[in-house]
Structures are given as structure tokens and as C-alpha cells.
Coordinates of C-alpha atoms (C1' of nucleotides) in Angstrom, one line a residue:
Chain A
M1 CA 0.0 0.0 0.0
T2 CA 1.1 3.6 -0.5
T3 CA 0.1 4.7 2.9
L4 CA 3.6 5.9 3.8
H5 CA 3.2 9.6 2.9
I6 CA -0.3 9.9 1.8
S7 CA -3.2 10.0 4.1
E8 CA -6.4 8.1 3.6
Q9 CA -8.2 11.2 2.5
E10 CA -5.5 12.1 0.0
Q11 CA -5.7 8.6 -1.5
V12 CA -9.4 9.0 -1.9
R13 CA -9.0 12.2 -3.7
R14 CA -6.4 10.8 -6.1
Q15 CA -8.8 8.0 -6.9
S16 CA -11.5 10.5 -7.5
L17 CA -9.1 12.3 -9.9
E18 CA -8.7 9.1 -11.9
E19 CA -12.4 8.4 -12.0
I20 CA -13.0 12.0 -13.2
R21 CA -10.5 11.3 -16.1
K22 CA -12.3 8.1 -16.9
L23 CA -15.5 10.0 -17.2
G24 CA -13.8 12.0 -20.0
I25 CA -13.6 15.1 -17.8
D26 CA -10.3 17.0 -17.7
P27 CA -9.7 17.9 -14.0
Y28 CA -7.4 20.7 -15.0
P29 CA -8.9 22.2 -18.1
A30 CA -6.9 24.7 -20.1
A31 CA -9.7 26.9 -21.4
M32 CA -10.5 30.2 -19.7
Y33 CA -13.7 30.3 -17.8
P34 CA -16.1 33.2 -18.6
V35 CA -16.6 34.6 -15.1
N36 CA -18.9 37.6 -15.3
I37 CA -19.6 38.5 -11.7
S38 CA -18.3 38.2 -8.1
A39 CA -20.1 36.6 -5.2
T40 CA -20.1 39.8 -3.2
K41 CA -21.5 41.8 -6.1
I42 CA -24.5 39.5 -6.2
L43 CA -25.0 39.5 -2.5
T44 CA -25.0 43.3 -2.3
D45 CA -27.0 44.1 -5.4
F46 CA -29.7 41.4 -5.3
R47 CA -33.2 42.8 -5.0
D48 CA -36.2 40.6 -4.0
G49 CA -39.1 40.4 -6.4
E50 CA -37.0 41.4 -9.4
D51 CA -35.6 39.1 -12.0
N52 CA -32.1 40.2 -11.4
F53 CA -29.0 38.1 -12.0
P54 CA -30.9 35.7 -14.3
D55 CA -27.6 34.4 -15.8
V56 CA -24.5 34.7 -13.7
C57 CA -21.2 32.9 -14.2
L58 CA -18.8 32.7 -11.4
A59 CA -15.9 30.5 -10.2
G60 CA -14.3 29.7 -6.9
R61 CA -13.5 27.1 -4.4
I62 CA -16.0 24.7 -2.8
M63 CA -15.9 25.5 1.0
S64 CA -18.7 23.3 2.3
R65 CA -21.3 20.9 1.0
R66 CA -24.7 19.8 2.2
I67 CA -25.9 16.9 0.1
M68 CA -29.6 15.9 0.5
G69 CA -30.1 13.3 -2.1
N70 CA -31.3 14.8 -5.4
A71 CA -30.6 18.4 -4.4
S72 CA -27.7 19.9 -2.6
F73 CA -26.3 23.1 -1.2
A74 CA -22.7 24.1 -1.2
E75 CA -20.7 27.2 -0.5
L76 CA -18.6 28.7 -3.2
M77 CA -15.8 31.1 -2.3
D78 CA -14.3 33.5 -4.8
S79 CA -11.8 36.3 -4.1
S80 CA -14.6 38.5 -3.0
G81 CA -16.3 36.2 -0.5
R82 CA -18.6 33.3 -0.2
I83 CA -22.0 32.6 -1.7
Q84 CA -24.3 29.6 -1.4
I85 CA -25.1 27.6 -4.5
Y86 CA -28.0 25.2 -5.0
V87 CA -27.5 22.2 -7.2
R88 CA -30.6 20.2 -8.2
R89 CA -30.1 16.9 -10.0
D90 CA -32.7 17.4 -12.7
D91 CA -31.6 21.0 -13.4
L92 CA -28.0 20.1 -13.7
C93 CA -28.8 17.0 -15.7
P94 CA -32.0 17.6 -17.7
G95 CA -31.7 14.4 -19.8
E96 CA -31.5 10.7 -18.9
D97 CA -27.9 10.8 -17.9
K98 CA -27.6 11.9 -14.3
T99 CA -23.8 11.2 -14.0
L100 CA -22.8 14.8 -13.7
Y101 CA -24.9 15.1 -10.5
N102 CA -24.9 11.6 -9.0
T103 CA -21.3 10.8 -9.7
L104 CA -19.3 13.9 -10.4
F105 CA -20.9 16.4 -8.0
K106 CA -21.9 14.0 -5.2
K107 CA -19.0 11.6 -5.2
L108 CA -16.0 12.9 -7.0
L109 CA -16.0 16.6 -5.9
D110 CA -14.6 17.6 -2.6
I111 CA -14.2 20.6 -0.4
G112 CA -11.4 22.6 -1.8
D113 CA -12.1 21.9 -5.5
I114 CA -12.3 24.9 -7.8
I115 CA -15.4 24.9 -10.0
G116 CA -17.2 27.3 -12.3
I117 CA -21.0 27.6 -12.3
R118 CA -23.6 29.2 -14.4
G119 CA -27.1 29.8 -13.1
F120 CA -29.4 32.4 -11.6
A121 CA -29.8 34.1 -8.3
F122 CA -32.7 33.5 -5.9
R123 CA -33.5 33.7 -2.2
T124 CA -34.1 30.4 -0.4
Q125 CA -36.9 29.7 2.1
M126 CA -34.4 30.2 4.8
G127 CA -33.7 33.7 3.4
E128 CA -30.2 33.2 1.9
I129 CA -29.3 34.6 -1.5
T130 CA -28.2 31.6 -3.5
I131 CA -27.2 30.7 -7.0
H132 CA -29.4 28.0 -8.6
V133 CA -26.8 26.1 -10.7
K134 CA -27.7 25.1 -14.3
E135 CA -24.1 24.3 -15.4
L136 CA -21.2 23.1 -13.5
T137 CA -17.5 22.9 -14.6
L138 CA -14.7 21.4 -12.7
L139 CA -11.8 23.8 -13.0
S140 CA -9.2 22.3 -10.7
K141 CA -9.2 19.2 -8.5
S142 CA -7.8 19.6 -5.0
L143 CA -5.7 16.7 -3.7
R144 CA -5.2 17.8 -0.1
P145 CA -8.0 18.1 2.4
L146 CA -8.5 21.6 3.5
P147 CA -9.1 22.5 7.2
V148 CA -12.8 23.0 7.5
V149 CA -13.7 26.0 9.6
K150 CA -17.4 26.3 10.4
E151 CA -19.2 29.3 11.7
K152 CA -22.5 29.9 13.4
D153 CA -23.8 33.1 14.9
G154 CA -20.4 34.7 14.4
V155 CA -18.6 31.9 16.4
L156 CA -15.9 30.0 14.6
Y157 CA -15.5 26.3 15.1
D158 CA -12.2 24.5 14.5
A159 CA -10.5 27.7 13.3
V160 CA -6.9 27.2 12.4
T161 CA -4.9 29.5 14.7
D162 CA -1.6 27.6 14.8
P163 CA 0.9 30.3 13.8
E164 CA 3.4 27.8 12.3
M165 CA 0.8 26.5 9.9
R166 CA -0.5 29.9 9.1
Y167 CA 3.0 31.3 8.2
R168 CA 4.5 28.2 6.6
Q169 CA 1.4 27.5 4.5
R170 CA 0.1 31.0 4.1
Y171 CA -1.9 29.9 1.1
V172 CA -4.0 27.7 3.4
D173 CA -4.3 30.6 5.9
L174 CA -5.5 32.9 3.1
I175 CA -8.1 30.3 1.9
I176 CA -9.7 29.7 5.3
N177 CA -9.2 33.0 7.0
P178 CA -10.8 35.7 4.8
E179 CA -9.7 38.5 7.2
V180 CA -6.1 37.6 6.4
R181 CA -6.8 38.3 2.7
E182 CA -8.3 41.6 3.7
L183 CA -5.3 42.5 5.9
F184 CA -2.9 42.2 3.0
R185 CA -5.2 44.2 0.8
K186 CA -4.9 46.9 3.4
R187 CA -1.1 46.6 3.3
T188 CA -1.2 47.3 -0.4
Q189 CA -3.7 50.1 0.1
I190 CA -1.3 51.8 2.5
M191 CA 1.5 51.8 -0.1
R192 CA -1.0 53.0 -2.8
S193 CA -2.0 56.0 -0.6
M194 CA 1.6 57.0 -0.2
R195 CA 2.4 56.6 -3.8
E196 CA -0.6 58.8 -4.7
L197 CA 0.7 61.6 -2.4
F198 CA 4.3 61.4 -3.7
D199 CA 3.3 61.2 -7.3
S200 CA 0.9 64.2 -7.0
N201 CA 3.8 66.1 -5.6
G202 CA 5.8 65.2 -8.7
Y203 CA 8.3 63.0 -7.0
L204 CA 9.8 60.1 -8.9
E205 CA 9.5 56.5 -7.9
V206 CA 12.9 54.8 -8.5
E207 CA 14.8 51.6 -8.0
T208 CA 18.3 51.4 -6.6
P209 CA 20.7 48.4 -6.2
I210 CA 20.0 45.7 -3.7
L211 CA 23.4 44.1 -4.2
Q212 CA 25.9 46.7 -3.0
A213 CA 29.7 46.6 -2.7
I214 CA 29.5 48.9 0.3
P215 CA 26.4 48.5 2.5
G216 CA 25.8 52.1 3.4
G217 CA 23.2 54.4 4.8
A218 CA 22.5 52.7 8.1
A219 CA 24.2 51.1 11.1
A220 CA 23.5 47.4 10.9
R221 CA 25.0 44.0 10.2
P222 CA 24.6 43.1 6.5
F223 CA 24.1 39.8 4.7
I224 CA 27.0 39.0 2.5
T225 CA 27.1 37.1 -0.7
H226 CA 29.5 36.6 -3.6
H227 CA 29.5 37.6 -7.2
N228 CA 31.2 34.8 -9.3
A229 CA 32.0 36.7 -12.5
L230 CA 33.5 39.7 -10.6
D231 CA 34.8 37.5 -7.9
I232 CA 34.0 40.0 -5.2
P233 CA 31.9 40.0 -2.1
L234 CA 28.6 41.8 -2.4
Y235 CA 26.2 42.9 0.4
L236 CA 22.5 42.9 0.5
R237 CA 21.4 46.5 1.1
I238 CA 20.7 47.7 4.6
A239 CA 19.3 51.0 3.4
D240 CA 18.7 53.0 0.2
E241 CA 19.8 56.3 1.5
L242 CA 23.1 56.9 -0.3
Y243 CA 21.9 55.9 -3.7
L244 CA 18.8 58.0 -3.4
K245 CA 20.9 61.1 -2.4
K246 CA 23.1 60.4 -5.4
L247 CA 19.9 60.8 -7.5
I248 CA 19.2 64.1 -5.9
V249 CA 22.7 65.2 -6.9
G250 CA 21.7 64.0 -10.4
G251 CA 19.0 66.7 -10.5
Y252 CA 15.7 65.2 -9.4
D253 CA 13.7 67.3 -7.1
G254 CA 12.2 64.3 -5.3
V255 CA 12.8 60.6 -5.4
Y256 CA 11.3 57.8 -3.4
E257 CA 11.7 54.0 -3.2
F258 CA 9.7 51.2 -1.6
S259 CA 12.5 48.8 -1.0
K260 CA 13.3 45.5 0.6
D261 CA 16.2 45.9 3.0
F262 CA 18.1 43.1 4.7
R263 CA 19.7 43.0 8.1
N264 CA 21.5 40.0 9.5
E265 CA 20.3 40.4 13.1
G266 CA 17.8 38.9 15.5
M267 CA 14.3 37.9 14.6
D268 CA 11.3 38.5 16.8
R269 CA 7.8 39.9 16.9
T270 CA 9.0 43.2 15.4
H271 CA 12.0 42.2 13.3
N272 CA 12.2 40.1 10.1
P273 CA 15.6 39.6 8.3
E274 CA 14.1 41.2 5.2
F275 CA 11.7 44.0 5.6
T276 CA 10.2 46.8 3.6
V277 CA 11.1 50.4 3.9
M278 CA 10.0 53.6 2.1
E279 CA 12.6 56.2 1.8
I280 CA 12.0 59.6 0.2
Y281 CA 14.3 62.5 -0.5
V282 CA 13.2 66.0 -1.5
A283 CA 15.5 68.8 -2.6
Y284 CA 15.4 72.3 -1.2
K285 CA 13.6 71.2 2.0
D286 CA 14.6 70.8 5.6
Y287 CA 13.6 68.5 8.4
N288 CA 10.9 71.0 9.6
W289 CA 9.2 70.7 6.2
M290 CA 9.6 66.9 6.4
M291 CA 7.8 66.8 9.7
S292 CA 4.8 68.5 8.2
F293 CA 5.0 66.2 5.2
T294 CA 5.2 63.1 7.4
E295 CA 2.0 64.3 9.2
Q296 CA 0.4 64.7 5.8
I297 CA 1.4 61.2 4.8
L298 CA 0.1 59.5 7.9
E299 CA -3.1 61.5 7.9
K300 CA -3.8 60.4 4.4
V301 CA -2.9 56.8 5.0
A302 CA -5.1 56.5 8.0
T303 CA -8.0 58.3 6.3
D304 CA -7.8 56.4 3.1
L305 CA -7.8 53.2 5.1
H306 CA -10.2 53.9 7.9
G307 CA -12.1 57.0 6.9
T308 CA -10.8 58.6 10.0
T309 CA -7.4 59.6 11.6
R310 CA -8.3 57.7 14.7
V311 CA -6.9 54.1 14.6
A312 CA -7.2 51.4 17.2
L313 CA -3.9 49.9 18.3
G314 CA -3.9 47.5 21.2
D315 CA -5.5 49.2 24.1
H316 CA -5.0 52.7 22.6
I317 CA -6.6 54.8 19.9
I318 CA -3.9 56.5 18.0
D319 CA -4.9 59.8 16.4
Y320 CA -2.9 60.6 13.3
K321 CA -4.5 64.0 12.9
P322 CA -1.8 66.7 12.7
P323 CA 0.0 68.5 14.2
Y324 CA 2.0 66.1 16.3
R325 CA 3.9 67.0 19.4
R326 CA 7.5 67.9 18.9
I327 CA 10.0 67.6 21.7
S328 CA 13.8 67.7 21.6
M329 CA 15.6 64.6 22.7
T330 CA 17.3 66.6 25.5
D331 CA 13.9 67.8 26.8
A332 CA 12.4 64.3 26.5
I333 CA 15.2 62.9 28.7
K334 CA 14.8 65.8 31.1
E335 CA 11.1 65.2 31.4
Y336 CA 10.9 61.4 31.5
A337 CA 14.3 60.4 32.8
G338 CA 14.8 63.4 35.1
I339 CA 18.4 63.8 33.7
D340 CA 19.8 67.1 32.3
I341 CA 22.3 65.9 29.7
T342 CA 23.2 69.3 28.3
E343 CA 26.5 69.8 30.2
M344 CA 27.4 66.1 30.7
S345 CA 30.6 64.4 29.7
E346 CA 30.8 60.8 28.5
D347 CA 31.8 59.7 32.1
D348 CA 28.8 61.6 33.6
L349 CA 26.5 59.8 31.2
R350 CA 28.0 56.4 32.1
K351 CA 27.3 57.2 35.8
E352 CA 23.7 58.1 34.9
C353 CA 23.3 54.8 33.1
D354 CA 24.7 52.9 36.0
A355 CA 22.4 54.7 38.4
A356 CA 19.4 53.9 36.2
G357 CA 20.5 50.3 35.8
I358 CA 21.0 50.5 32.1
G359 CA 23.7 48.2 30.7
H360 CA 26.4 49.8 28.5
S361 CA 29.7 48.9 27.0
P362 CA 33.0 50.8 26.7
S363 CA 32.7 51.0 22.9
M364 CA 29.7 53.3 23.3
G365 CA 30.4 57.0 22.8
K366 CA 28.4 59.9 24.2
G367 CA 25.8 59.8 21.5
K368 CA 25.2 56.1 21.9
L369 CA 24.8 56.5 25.6
I370 CA 22.2 59.3 25.2
D371 CA 20.4 57.1 22.7
L372 CA 20.4 54.3 25.2
I373 CA 18.9 56.5 28.0
F374 CA 16.3 57.7 25.7
G375 CA 15.4 54.2 24.5
E376 CA 15.2 52.8 28.0
K377 CA 13.5 55.6 29.9
C378 CA 11.6 57.8 27.4
E379 CA 10.6 56.2 24.2
H380 CA 7.8 54.0 25.6
H381 CA 6.0 57.1 27.0
F382 CA 5.2 58.4 23.6
V383 CA 2.0 56.7 22.6
Q384 CA 0.5 59.3 20.4
P385 CA 2.5 60.3 17.4
T386 CA 5.4 62.5 18.6
F387 CA 8.5 63.9 16.8
I388 CA 11.6 63.5 18.8
I389 CA 14.0 66.1 17.4
D390 CA 17.7 67.1 17.4
Y391 CA 19.8 64.0 17.9
P392 CA 23.5 63.9 19.0
Q393 CA 25.9 64.2 16.1
E394 CA 27.8 61.1 16.8
T395 CA 25.0 58.7 16.1
S396 CA 23.8 60.7 13.0
P397 CA 26.7 60.7 10.6
L398 CA 24.6 61.5 7.6
T399 CA 22.8 64.4 9.1
K400 CA 23.4 68.1 8.9
K401 CA 24.6 69.9 12.0
H402 CA 21.9 71.8 13.8
R403 CA 21.7 75.3 12.6
H404 CA 21.7 76.7 16.2
K405 CA 22.4 73.9 18.7
A406 CA 26.1 72.8 18.9
G407 CA 26.8 69.1 19.0
L408 CA 23.3 68.2 17.7
T409 CA 21.9 67.4 14.3
E410 CA 18.7 68.3 12.5
R411 CA 17.1 64.9 12.8
F412 CA 13.8 63.6 14.0
E413 CA 12.3 60.3 14.7
L414 CA 8.5 59.8 14.8
I415 CA 7.5 57.7 17.8
V416 CA 4.1 56.0 17.8
N417 CA 3.0 53.6 20.5
G418 CA 6.5 53.8 22.1
K419 CA 8.2 52.6 18.9
E420 CA 10.1 54.3 16.1
L421 CA 8.0 54.6 13.0
A422 CA 10.0 57.1 10.9
N423 CA 13.5 58.6 10.8
A424 CA 14.4 61.7 9.0
Y425 CA 16.9 64.5 8.7
S426 CA 18.1 67.6 7.0
E427 CA 20.6 65.7 4.9
L428 CA 24.3 66.5 5.3
N429 CA 25.5 67.9 1.9
D430 CA 28.9 69.3 3.0
P431 CA 31.3 66.8 1.4
I432 CA 34.2 67.7 3.7
D433 CA 32.1 67.4 6.8
Q434 CA 30.7 64.1 5.4
L435 CA 34.1 62.7 4.9
E436 CA 35.1 63.6 8.5
R437 CA 31.9 62.0 9.8
F438 CA 32.7 58.8 8.0
Q439 CA 36.3 58.9 9.4
E440 CA 34.8 59.3 12.9
Q441 CA 32.7 56.2 12.2
M442 CA 35.9 54.4 11.3
R443 CA 37.4 55.4 14.7
L444 CA 34.2 54.0 16.4
S445 CA 34.6 50.8 14.5
E446 CA 38.2 50.5 15.6
K447 CA 37.0 51.1 19.2
G448 CA 34.7 48.0 18.8
D449 CA 31.4 49.4 17.5
D450 CA 30.6 46.6 15.0
E451 CA 27.7 48.5 13.4
A452 CA 29.6 51.8 12.7
M453 CA 29.2 52.8 9.0
F454 CA 31.5 52.0 6.2
I455 CA 33.1 54.9 4.2
D456 CA 31.5 55.3 0.8
M457 CA 33.9 57.4 -1.3
D458 CA 31.6 57.4 -4.3
F459 CA 29.0 59.1 -2.1
V460 CA 31.5 61.7 -0.9
R461 CA 32.5 62.3 -4.6
A462 CA 28.8 62.8 -5.5
L463 CA 28.5 65.4 -2.7
E464 CA 31.6 67.1 -4.0
Y465 CA 29.7 67.9 -7.2
G466 CA 27.1 69.5 -5.0
M467 CA 23.8 68.3 -3.6
P468 CA 21.1 70.8 -3.0
P469 CA 19.9 71.2 0.6
T470 CA 17.7 68.1 1.0
S471 CA 15.5 66.5 3.5
G472 CA 15.0 62.7 3.6
M473 CA 12.8 60.4 5.5
G474 CA 12.3 56.6 5.9
I475 CA 9.3 54.7 7.2
G476 CA 9.3 51.1 8.2
M477 CA 6.4 49.8 6.1
D478 CA 5.9 46.6 8.0
R479 CA 5.7 48.5 11.2
L480 CA 3.4 51.1 9.7
T481 CA 1.2 48.3 8.5
M482 CA 1.2 46.7 12.0
F483 CA 0.1 50.1 13.4
M484 CA -2.5 50.8 10.9
T485 CA -4.1 47.3 11.0
N486 CA -3.7 46.7 14.7
Q487 CA -1.4 43.6 14.4
P488 CA 0.9 42.7 17.2
S489 CA 3.6 40.9 15.2
I490 CA 5.5 41.5 12.0
Q491 CA 4.8 37.9 10.8
D492 CA 1.2 38.8 10.5
V493 CA 1.8 41.6 8.0
L494 CA 4.3 39.6 5.9
F495 CA 2.9 37.0 3.5
F496 CA 5.9 34.8 4.0
P497 CA 7.8 35.6 7.2
Q498 CA 11.2 34.1 7.6
M499 CA 11.0 30.7 9.3
R500 CA 13.4 28.0 10.1
P501 CA 13.4 25.5 7.2
E502 CA 11.0 22.7 7.6
G503 CA 12.4 19.3 8.4
Q504 CA 11.5 16.3 6.3
K505 CA 8.1 15.8 7.7
N506 CA 5.9 17.5 5.2
T507 CA 6.7 17.4 1.5
Chain B
rC1 C1' 21.1 32.9 24.4
rG2 C1' 17.9 32.0 29.3
rG3 C1' 12.9 30.9 31.6
rU4 C1' 7.7 29.0 30.9
rC5 C1' 4.5 26.3 27.9
rU6 C1' 3.2 23.3 23.5
rG7 C1' 3.8 19.0 19.7
rU8 C1' -1.8 12.9 19.8
rA9 C1' -6.3 11.3 13.0
rG10 C1' -6.7 15.9 7.3
rC11 C1' -8.4 20.1 11.1
rU12 C1' -9.8 21.5 16.5
rC13 C1' -8.7 19.1 20.8
rA14 C1' -9.5 15.0 25.2
rG15 C1' -6.4 11.2 27.2
rC16 C1' -6.2 11.2 35.7
rU17 C1' -1.6 8.4 40.1
rG18 C1' 2.3 4.4 33.7
rG19 C1' -1.6 -1.0 31.4
rU20 C1' 0.1 -0.4 23.4
rA21 C1' -5.6 5.6 22.0
rG22 C1' -10.8 8.8 22.0
rA23 C1' -14.6 13.0 20.6
rG24 C1' -16.4 16.7 17.1
rC25 C1' -15.7 18.2 12.2
rA26 C1' -13.6 16.3 7.6
rG27 C1' -13.6 11.2 4.9
rC28 C1' -16.1 6.5 3.2
rU29 C1' -21.2 3.5 2.5
rG30 C1' -26.5 4.4 2.6
rA31 C1' -31.2 7.7 3.2
rC32 C1' -33.3 12.5 2.2
rU33 C1' -35.3 17.8 -4.1
rC34 C1' -35.0 24.9 0.0
rU35 C1' -30.3 23.1 3.6
rU36 C1' -27.0 26.2 6.4
rA37 C1' -22.1 24.1 12.5
rA38 C1' -27.9 20.4 7.7
rU39 C1' -29.9 15.7 9.8
rC40 C1' -30.2 10.2 10.4
rA41 C1' -27.9 5.1 10.3
rG42 C1' -23.3 2.5 9.7
rC43 C1' -17.8 2.3 8.7
rG44 C1' -12.7 3.3 8.2
rG45 C1' -8.6 6.3 9.6
rG46 C1' -2.8 7.1 14.2
rU47 C1' 5.6 6.6 13.1
rC48 C1' 1.0 9.7 19.9
rC49 C1' 7.4 15.3 16.8
rA50 C1' 12.4 12.3 16.6
rG51 C1' 16.1 9.4 19.2
rG52 C1' 17.7 7.2 23.7
rG53 C1' 16.6 5.6 28.9
rU54 C1' 13.8 3.6 33.4
rU55 C1' 10.0 -0.4 33.6
rC56 C1' 7.2 -6.8 32.8
rG57 C1' 4.8 -2.6 30.2
rA58 C1' 5.6 4.5 28.1
rG59 C1' 1.1 9.0 24.6
rU60 C1' 2.0 9.3 30.0
rC61 C1' 8.1 9.3 33.8
rC62 C1' 13.6 10.8 32.8
rC63 C1' 17.5 12.6 29.2
rU64 C1' 18.9 14.5 24.4
rG65 C1' 17.5 16.7 20.0
rC66 C1' 13.9 19.1 16.4
rA67 C1' 9.9 22.5 15.7
rG68 C1' 6.6 26.3 17.5
rA69 C1' 4.4 30.1 21.0
rC70 C1' 5.0 33.5 25.1
rC71 C1' 8.3 36.3 28.4
rG72 C1' 13.2 38.2 29.0
rA73 C1' 18.4 39.2 27.0
rC74 C1' 20.8 40.8 22.6
rC75 C1' 19.6 43.5 18.4
rA76 C1' 17.0 49.2 15.5

RNA sequence: CGGUCUGUAGCUCAGCUGGUAGAGCAGCUGACUCUUAAUCAGCGGGUCCAGGGUUCGAGUCCCUGCAGACCGACCA
């Protein structure tokens, strides 16, 4: 027997497949099927007492069957939703030969099969809008049993909630959990809203290299790969920033990119090794303008998605209606950590960290220590959208020095629900200053900071030709999607989150 | 990396202080031409995650491993 890898139910389906072929029916026909309407369209537009939808043709997956002898009900699910169908033997098979109903429909079809139907809409005695089937076509035979989720009065029975199954076999998750399909529509809608805004401002959507010889633009550990023909190591990008600014040098007023970035670091509820970022750079602007623009983006995204700026997130309602609070990092630390860092030396900051029980290492400079205190003591207090502005120079090597405040840079991060959502600056465009900042990063690297930035001499060369004053901003799209759709983990907003490879168990 | 929990039929889950497995759904056979968690009668289905150990005997106890979830650490 072939029971080794194939369950009883799978064997039955394979037998059915053969019998379908013996009946002269192709279980995987090539011809297109002339669908002319969706399930949801019928359900919303059906009017009682009118002869509407007298001839509809739709296709989808059989999700349940209720066979009663010579007439049956089933549920058909297309991409829009589910609709009940009514299959009566003598209507499906008007002649003597009842094979199509008795054998094909009742015996050889299963939950999960994809069929096409032609018929008319009516309302049953129980009050449900239903398609009375006159013609039925098998479009694709399913060989694996689908988890059957039942529902009554809004209560789900046997719902599949096992995250491993849902992430590894996302296709099954999408089939049986319609809200998951809806969630990913929202993800796409969020990106569409942003594109609309950027395009209406005349900014250009561009693509820049994923394989980079120097992984620049951020502080992170990269993935490394190798190019055979060139025989050189290449890195998967950790950010788009330097390439996009080179395009501003090239003369575009505004460029943006939705990009996959890759960081070879930990994985958890909020981090996936590959993730999506939107970065935008606009010439002749500064970070003050970018704050207003960021407000505009989020207001539009929330409104397009929910019809309001108020969005539920966990126990909170986040209101994306501008303006958002703006507070300097120094003031934030003063207010929430009770520490005045303005006159402090590196040693003073270390003592404050010790006093507050914050772990730190000798390789950390002043800026990193300040960042640490903020992250530990302040960040989580900012639930409603808040701009934290004016970061230490040391941790912002691509940012213009603050026009008034010594030692600080014109940078902001947008904090929502205690987490960073966006990061932006007035871009450093002084090539000599930029080179010095890169060299400072080198010194940090030698001190043991393994995520200090590499020097990108081509970027310095580009700046030497002259880059207009520019402001740039990046938004973590996965995190934004989590915030806008009230999802607690990044795996839920990625179709295929990174998982450990499966063993040999399921093939 | 550390702590807690989990892994049993296609799916959701029971299985007590050790005695070689059970329910619902799904499947199969039959009945039923407006059902809707359809119903009724009957039937089959298991590498109890893997490997080792204790024991006369392990789904159950012990060890190791694998996979997952949650919490922490690290990490933006």
C-alpha cells in the first residue's frame, strides 16, 4: 500500500481524480472560464421580487457541501467572498444521464475543489441569497484536504490558529481566513496612498541596487554574498539612502523608493531579516518641512484606510491628525528620565546609566549613551505620534549639523506607541564634513562598534559635485502596516515571514 | 542565548496516580429535491514530533534533539 506519505483522504482524492478522467472530464482544463460577476457583487445588489441576475457565471472554491439526495447546497468562495449555491439533479442533468450530479458532484468533488458555475440568483426559504446552478464545470481538482472551519452566529468552530501552519502554509491561511486576505489588501492600500501623495507632488519612484559593494546608509550588520564573475563580495542592502541622495545630486527634485532591506540580526515579533522600507528625499527642503510632510502622509494613509485619523492599536486609539507633538531629545530625557544631559561628559552619562540600571559597553560613545537612556527611559512614554528632534551628532553621521544647537543634528524620529515609525533629517550635503563624519565612524569601528558605518567614497564624490539642501525620511512599512491594521507581530503583516526551514516531515 | 508552555487522526482538541488511544468536524457507505455548525444510520482512519533511557509494560516518567508560542536578554 502507498500509505507511507499519503493520508487516507489524499488517497481517496487521487482515486476520484482518476475516475474523473475516466468519465472523460479534464480535472485541470486549459480553457479560460467566462466569469462575469463576483459573489459579493451578487449579495450586495440582489433585489427581491426582481428578476435580477438571471444568468451569472462565477468561479471559486467549494468550501462546504450539504448533500440531501437529489438536491444539494454548497458554498462557493471566490476572491470577493462566499455565496451559497443550489445544485438540483434534474436541473444540472435535464436528460436521462444523471452522471454529472450523481457521480461527479456528489461523489468525486470535494471541499477545496475549484469549480465554475452558471445559473441564476434567488432567495431560499431560509432567506439566503443563492445561485441556482444550471451548469457546473470542474476547473481544478484539489488533492489535499482543507481544514474545515465552520461558523454559526459569528462563532468560529475549529478555526486554524496555529501560527506555524499559518505562516508556513500562508496559502491555506488565506483560503480559510478571509480576514487575512483583507489584511494584505490593506497593506497594499497603505502603499498606494503614499504613492498617490508622492506622485501628486511630482516625486519620482525609483529603484536602486539591492546588491551593493558597500552596504551604506545605516548602522546594521549586513548579509554577505558573492559575485562569481566579478569574484567580489557583495552585500544585500541595509538602506537605500546613499543611492537616493546620489539621484538628488543628479538633478531630481524628489525621489522615493519602496525597498526590501536586509539585516542580519535577530528575529522576533517586530524584526524580520528582510523588511520593507519607504525612503523619500526632497530637494530644497529641511527637516521641519519633512515633519509636516510626514504628518500629511500619515493623515492620508489613516483616512484612506479607515475613513478617520483615529486608529485602534492594542489598548489605545492612535490619532494621526496633525499636528503632532514635537520635543527635543534633550527635553524628553529631562522630562521622562529626570536627567539634564546638556552639560554632561561621557563619564557623567555612564554614571547616569549605572544609576538607572542601564547596561552599556566601553565602545559606546556619548551619542550612543544618550540614545540608550532615551530608549530605556523615554521612548515608551510616547504613545500618540510624537516627533523627537535634534539627535546627537555622533549617532547621526549623515545628518546636517543643527543650525543653532552645537553638537546636535537636524534629525527627527517619529515615535508611535512607544516605537520608532519614521526617521528623517536635513541631509548632510557638505562633502568635507561628510568625509570627516565617515572617518569618525571608522574610529568608532576600531573602538569595537561593529555597526559603525563604512566609508562610501563614491557618495562623498557625489556630494563634491554639489547636492542641494535636501531632507530625507524613511518609514518602516511593516511597522506602519502593523500600526494601521492593529497587528501585534510582523509575521502577521508579511505574506511569508522568515522561518526555520522545515524538516523532512511535510513534502 | 535564558525561563515558561506546547507538539496525539486531514483540522480543532481530550487522554487522571504508567496497562500499546478517544470525541467533534472532515472522509467513506447508505437515506433524504430549499439546507445552512444540515440531519439520520453505519464504517474506516494514528511513526501519539524524533532518538535514547527507566520499567514486565511508556502517549503518559527521565535525558537529548527538532519545531513552535509567550516572556526576558541581545539587536534598531
